[in-house]
């Protein structure tokens, strides 16, 4: 796609999460230990299924956000490690259930758990991880953090149902679509970021700043993910270009191309999304139509809009290495399309 | 089946939960209101799916146990109503996911949600209800109650995976089977009972008494349920005799009949359970073999054993109407087979 979003008013090095990784590396080691221990069970199938996904090379972006957000406000205990692990478990549970709901075969370049162990195991191990996530939150003992994360759990599920109900509906408006991705993706980023200041006992304003940062980062992240599906390379993504297209998902690039399209083009989209005409030739045509209507570049533009809000959310906070690292995450997410 | 278990050393009226219903009726009215409100969502599909199951005539046994257990220790707030609703939501979420895992068509005499709205909706609405359950627990604000219920959530899922891993294994021992039903069924009864004294600020001993009562009641309940599948009538049960058989479930009646059977009988069981030979003739033969080996009456006997432990768990507590009502529940569960 090659669209470079210039967020800083000047040319910039390729954004990276190296700083975030460096700052959270010790804590993240403890998160990884806790993941292994809390995904453990005498029931063999549980760690097998859980670790298949957990060890499949996810970036651990959400738990790193929690860790950095807690460090940022001088948190000294070990509650942030438990909350970060809870966040990763919630995320993993969602992925396990998502793959069942979407009937996906591949995730992060590997067979999905449901293809190996079946839908049943994916549903139940997801439930187990969610239970374990709540147990860890309870151990931390912050009712505020529990409130934030349990509310996120409800909202995520609500977003997934919303998406299911709107499935294959090409008339979905951009606003309706934002409501879906806000719930299904951004709510967890928002909760992951907010629980940091919460257990650090930071102020109401600091909480609100991190909440807003997480929410807008999550929106940007999802939009870029949706753009990548029509333009990334399989190697980078762990998924193939066109996966969303073949599953008939109505993501923002599709919504924009459909709304801006001619009558004939809309017929094409209906055949593709509603009637599953999603062969390689159709995919190529879809990408062509998106290019014609600026659907990908505008999706990236929308992501930039939310990225900017995330950036301003953190603006009033003291300059700390953690703040700089969290700002880098915004650019990293958006620069994935470059 | 006609086996009457005489738990009181004398002839007894048909046991009933009338007393429990009477004592909890005002609170249960509030539970029902809360169920409606917390299963609500702007996403239409959520209340539709949730209410299909919630309003399908379940007895609300678990929430009534929570309410009575809280009343028993003089609890005065409204936390027990929220916890009882949480318990019912956890139960409903489990049923929604169970039906997906078991590929069940019918539940309580109605089509399962997955048959009407699909597996996807059942998985996601289950997740939503679980999230809502945790939010209500957080509102109550008791970390002890949160600990008990979140631990139960993990254990239930673990029990379901255990059951999945042992599916169709006729060599399952009785102990292994007890471990499964303890986790998948009894753990929630136990948690439902224990959170009552917990929010009432009762003593450690009182908590332990109610926990033990719930656990053993749950075991008895599940065993009777399994016996009923080979002998109840479709009208009473909301499920048909032989449902478990047709799904190839290895319940205690099957385990006992298999272990006590001749070589030829074991071949029959393997054909039935492992190779799905579960036509009506086979079902009739299965029931005959169970009768020959006392598999049903001994399953009921085991239920009586656990019922006795539940009874003794409450013995040291003051005589209150709630205690009497909870004792009635034991007899009610067991007398369902009469």
Coordinates of N, CA and C in Angstrom, one line a residue, chain A residues 40-43 45-46 93 97-98 100-103 117 119-121 123-125 127-135 137-138 141-144 146-147 150-155 157-162 164-165, chain B residues 40-43 45-46 93 97-98 100-103 117 119-121 123-125 127-135 137-138 141-144 146-147 150-155 157-162 164-165:
Chain A
X40 N -1.8 -24.0 33.4 CA -1.6 -25.4 33.7 C -2.8 -26.0 34.4
X41 N -2.9 -27.3 34.2 CA -4.1 -28.0 34.8 C -3.7 -29.5 34.7
X42 N -4.2 -30.3 35.7 CA -4.1 -31.7 35.6 C -4.8 -32.3 34.4
X43 N -5.7 -31.5 33.9 CA -6.4 -32.0 32.7 C -5.6 -31.6 31.5
X45 N -5.4 -31.7 28.4 CA -5.8 -31.0 27.1 C -5.8 -29.4 27.3
X46 N -5.9 -29.0 28.6 CA -6.0 -27.5 28.8 C -4.7 -26.8 28.5
X93 N -8.7 -16.1 25.4 CA -10.0 -16.7 25.4 C -10.9 -16.2 24.2
X97 N -12.5 -18.4 21.1 CA -13.9 -18.4 20.8 C -14.2 -17.8 19.4
X98 N -13.4 -16.7 19.1 CA -13.5 -16.1 17.8 C -13.3 -17.1 16.6
X100 N -13.8 -20.2 16.7 CA -14.9 -21.1 16.5 C -16.1 -20.3 15.8
X101 N -16.3 -19.1 16.2 CA -17.4 -18.3 15.7 C -17.1 -18.1 14.2
X102 N -15.9 -17.8 13.8 CA -15.6 -17.4 12.4 C -15.2 -18.7 11.6
X103 N -15.2 -19.8 12.3 CA -14.8 -21.1 11.6 C -13.4 -20.9 10.9
X117 N -7.9 -29.6 17.9 CA -8.6 -30.2 19.1 C -10.1 -30.1 19.0
X119 N -13.8 -27.7 18.0 CA -14.5 -26.6 18.5 C -14.8 -26.7 20.0
X120 N -15.1 -27.9 20.4 CA -15.5 -28.1 21.8 C -14.4 -27.7 22.8
X121 N -13.2 -28.2 22.5 CA -12.0 -27.8 23.3 C -11.8 -26.3 23.3
X123 N -13.9 -23.9 22.9 CA -14.9 -23.2 23.7 C -14.5 -23.3 25.2
X124 N -14.3 -24.6 25.6 CA -14.1 -24.8 27.0 C -12.8 -24.3 27.6
X125 N -11.7 -24.4 26.8 CA -10.4 -23.9 27.3 C -10.5 -22.4 27.3
X127 N -13.2 -20.7 28.1 CA -13.9 -20.5 29.4 C -13.0 -20.7 30.6
X128 N -12.1 -21.7 30.5 CA -11.2 -21.9 31.6 C -10.2 -20.7 31.8
X129 N -9.7 -20.2 30.7 CA -8.8 -19.1 30.7 C -9.5 -17.8 31.3
X130 N -10.7 -17.6 30.9 CA -11.5 -16.5 31.4 C -11.6 -16.6 32.9
X131 N -12.0 -17.8 33.4 CA -12.1 -18.1 34.8 C -10.8 -17.8 35.5
X132 N -9.7 -18.3 34.9 CA -8.4 -18.0 35.5 C -8.0 -16.5 35.5
X133 N -8.4 -15.9 34.5 CA -8.1 -14.4 34.4 C -8.8 -13.7 35.6
X134 N -10.1 -14.1 35.9 CA -10.8 -13.4 37.0 C -10.2 -13.8 38.3
X135 N -9.7 -15.1 38.4 CA -9.1 -15.4 39.7 C -7.9 -14.6 40.0
X137 N -7.3 -11.6 38.9 CA -7.7 -10.2 39.2 C -8.1 -10.2 40.7
X138 N -8.9 -11.2 41.1 CA -9.3 -11.2 42.5 C -8.1 -11.2 43.4
X141 N -6.9 -7.9 44.1 CA -7.7 -7.3 45.2 C -8.2 -5.9 44.9
X142 N -8.0 -5.4 43.7 CA -8.5 -4.0 43.4 C -9.9 -4.1 42.8
X143 N -10.9 -3.7 43.5 CA -12.2 -3.7 43.0 C -12.4 -2.8 41.7
X144 N -11.6 -1.7 41.7 CA -11.7 -0.9 40.5 C -11.1 -1.6 39.3
X146 N -11.0 -4.8 38.9 CA -12.0 -5.8 38.6 C -13.2 -5.3 37.8
X147 N -13.6 -4.1 38.2 CA -14.7 -3.5 37.6 C -14.4 -3.2 36.1
X150 N -13.9 -6.6 34.2 CA -15.2 -7.4 34.0 C -16.1 -6.7 33.0
X151 N -16.1 -5.4 33.1 CA -17.0 -4.6 32.2 C -16.4 -4.8 30.8
X152 N -15.1 -4.8 30.6 CA -14.5 -5.0 29.3 C -15.0 -6.4 28.8
X153 N -15.0 -7.4 29.6 CA -15.4 -8.7 29.2 C -16.8 -8.8 28.6
X154 N -17.7 -8.1 29.3 CA -19.1 -8.0 28.8 C -19.1 -7.3 27.5
X155 N -18.4 -6.1 27.4 CA -18.4 -5.3 26.2 C -17.8 -6.0 25.0
X157 N -17.8 -9.3 24.5 CA -18.8 -10.3 24.0 C -19.9 -9.6 23.2
X158 N -20.3 -8.4 23.8 CA -21.4 -7.7 23.1 C -21.0 -7.2 21.7
X159 N -19.7 -6.8 21.6 CA -19.2 -6.4 20.3 C -19.2 -7.5 19.3
X160 N -18.8 -8.7 19.8 CA -18.8 -9.9 18.9 C -20.1 -10.3 18.5
X161 N -21.1 -10.2 19.4 CA -22.5 -10.5 18.9 C -23.0 -9.4 17.9
X162 N -22.6 -8.2 18.2 CA -23.0 -7.1 17.3 C -22.4 -7.4 15.9
X164 N -21.6 -10.3 14.7 CA -22.3 -11.5 14.2 C -23.6 -11.1 13.6
X165 N -24.4 -10.2 14.3 CA -25.7 -9.7 13.8 C -25.6 -8.9 12.5
Chain B
X40 N -30.1 -7.7 29.3 CA -30.5 -6.7 28.3 C -29.3 -6.1 27.6
X41 N -29.5 -5.7 26.4 CA -28.5 -5.1 25.6 C -29.1 -4.4 24.4
X42 N -28.5 -3.4 23.9 CA -28.9 -2.8 22.7 C -28.8 -3.7 21.5
X43 N -27.9 -4.7 21.7 CA -27.7 -5.7 20.6 C -28.8 -6.7 20.8
X45 N -29.9 -9.4 19.6 CA -29.8 -10.9 19.7 C -29.4 -11.4 21.1
X46 N -28.8 -10.5 21.9 CA -28.4 -10.9 23.2 C -29.6 -11.3 24.2
X93 N -24.7 -19.5 31.2 CA -23.6 -19.5 30.3 C -23.1 -20.9 30.0
X97 N -22.9 -23.0 26.4 CA -21.7 -23.6 25.9 C -21.8 -25.1 25.8
X98 N -22.4 -25.7 26.8 CA -22.6 -27.1 26.8 C -23.3 -27.6 25.6
X100 N -23.5 -26.3 22.8 CA -22.6 -26.3 21.6 C -21.6 -27.5 21.6
X101 N -21.1 -27.7 22.8 CA -20.1 -28.8 22.9 C -20.7 -30.1 22.7
X102 N -21.9 -30.3 23.2 CA -22.6 -31.6 23.1 C -23.4 -31.7 21.8
X103 N -23.4 -30.7 21.0 CA -24.3 -30.6 19.8 C -25.7 -31.0 20.1
X117 N -30.4 -19.9 16.9 CA -29.5 -18.8 16.5 C -28.1 -19.2 16.1
X119 N -24.5 -21.9 16.7 CA -23.5 -22.1 17.7 C -22.8 -20.8 18.0
X120 N -22.6 -19.9 17.0 CA -21.8 -18.7 17.3 C -22.5 -17.9 18.3
X121 N -23.8 -17.6 18.1 CA -24.6 -16.8 19.1 C -24.5 -17.4 20.5
X123 N -22.2 -19.3 21.8 CA -20.9 -19.1 22.4 C -20.8 -17.7 22.9
X124 N -21.1 -16.7 22.1 CA -20.9 -15.3 22.4 C -21.8 -14.8 23.5
X125 N -23.1 -15.2 23.5 CA -24.0 -14.8 24.5 C -23.6 -15.4 25.8
X127 N -20.6 -16.0 26.7 CA -19.5 -15.1 27.2 C -20.0 -13.8 27.8
X128 N -21.0 -13.3 27.1 CA -21.6 -12.0 27.6 C -22.2 -12.2 29.0
X129 N -23.0 -13.3 29.2 CA -23.6 -13.5 30.5 C -22.5 -13.7 31.6
X130 N -21.4 -14.4 31.2 CA -20.3 -14.6 32.2 C -19.7 -13.2 32.6
X131 N -19.5 -12.4 31.6 CA -19.0 -11.0 31.9 C -20.0 -10.3 32.8
X132 N -21.3 -10.4 32.5 CA -22.3 -9.7 33.3 C -22.3 -10.2 34.7
X133 N -22.1 -11.6 34.8 CA -22.1 -12.2 36.2 C -20.9 -11.6 37.0
X134 N -19.8 -11.5 36.4 CA -18.6 -10.9 37.1 C -18.9 -9.4 37.5
X135 N -19.5 -8.7 36.6 CA -19.7 -7.3 36.9 C -20.6 -7.2 38.1
X137 N -21.0 -9.4 40.5 CA -20.2 -9.7 41.7 C -19.3 -8.6 42.2
X138 N -18.7 -7.9 41.2 CA -17.8 -6.8 41.6 C -18.7 -5.7 42.2
X141 N -18.9 -6.3 45.8 CA -17.7 -5.8 46.4 C -17.1 -6.7 47.4
X142 N -17.5 -8.0 47.5 CA -16.9 -8.9 48.4 C -15.8 -9.7 47.7
X143 N -14.6 -9.5 48.1 CA -13.5 -10.2 47.4 C -13.6 -11.7 47.7
X144 N -14.1 -12.0 48.9 CA -14.2 -13.5 49.2 C -15.2 -14.1 48.3
X146 N -16.1 -13.1 45.3 CA -15.5 -13.1 44.0 C -14.5 -14.2 43.8
X147 N -13.8 -14.4 44.9 CA -12.8 -15.5 44.9 C -13.5 -16.9 44.7
X150 N -15.2 -17.0 41.1 CA -14.3 -17.1 39.9 C -13.5 -18.4 39.9
X151 N -13.2 -18.9 41.1 CA -12.6 -20.2 41.2 C -13.6 -21.3 40.7
X152 N -14.9 -21.1 41.0 CA -15.8 -22.1 40.5 C -15.9 -22.0 39.0
X153 N -15.8 -20.8 38.4 CA -15.9 -20.7 37.0 C -14.7 -21.5 36.3
X154 N -13.5 -21.4 36.9 CA -12.4 -22.1 36.3 C -12.6 -23.6 36.5
X155 N -13.1 -24.0 37.6 CA -13.2 -25.5 37.9 C -14.3 -26.1 37.0
X157 N -15.2 -25.1 34.0 CA -14.6 -25.3 32.7 C -13.6 -26.5 32.6
X158 N -12.8 -26.6 33.7 CA -11.9 -27.7 33.8 C -12.7 -29.0 33.8
X159 N -13.8 -29.1 34.5 CA -14.6 -30.3 34.6 C -15.1 -30.6 33.2
X160 N -15.5 -29.6 32.5 CA -16.1 -29.9 31.1 C -15.0 -30.4 30.2
X161 N -13.8 -29.9 30.3 CA -12.7 -30.4 29.5 C -12.4 -31.8 29.9
X162 N -12.4 -32.0 31.2 CA -12.1 -33.4 31.7 C -13.1 -34.4 31.1
X164 N -14.8 -33.9 28.3 CA -14.6 -34.0 26.9 C -13.5 -35.0 26.6
X165 N -12.4 -34.9 27.4 CA -11.2 -35.8 27.2 C -11.6 -37.3 27.5

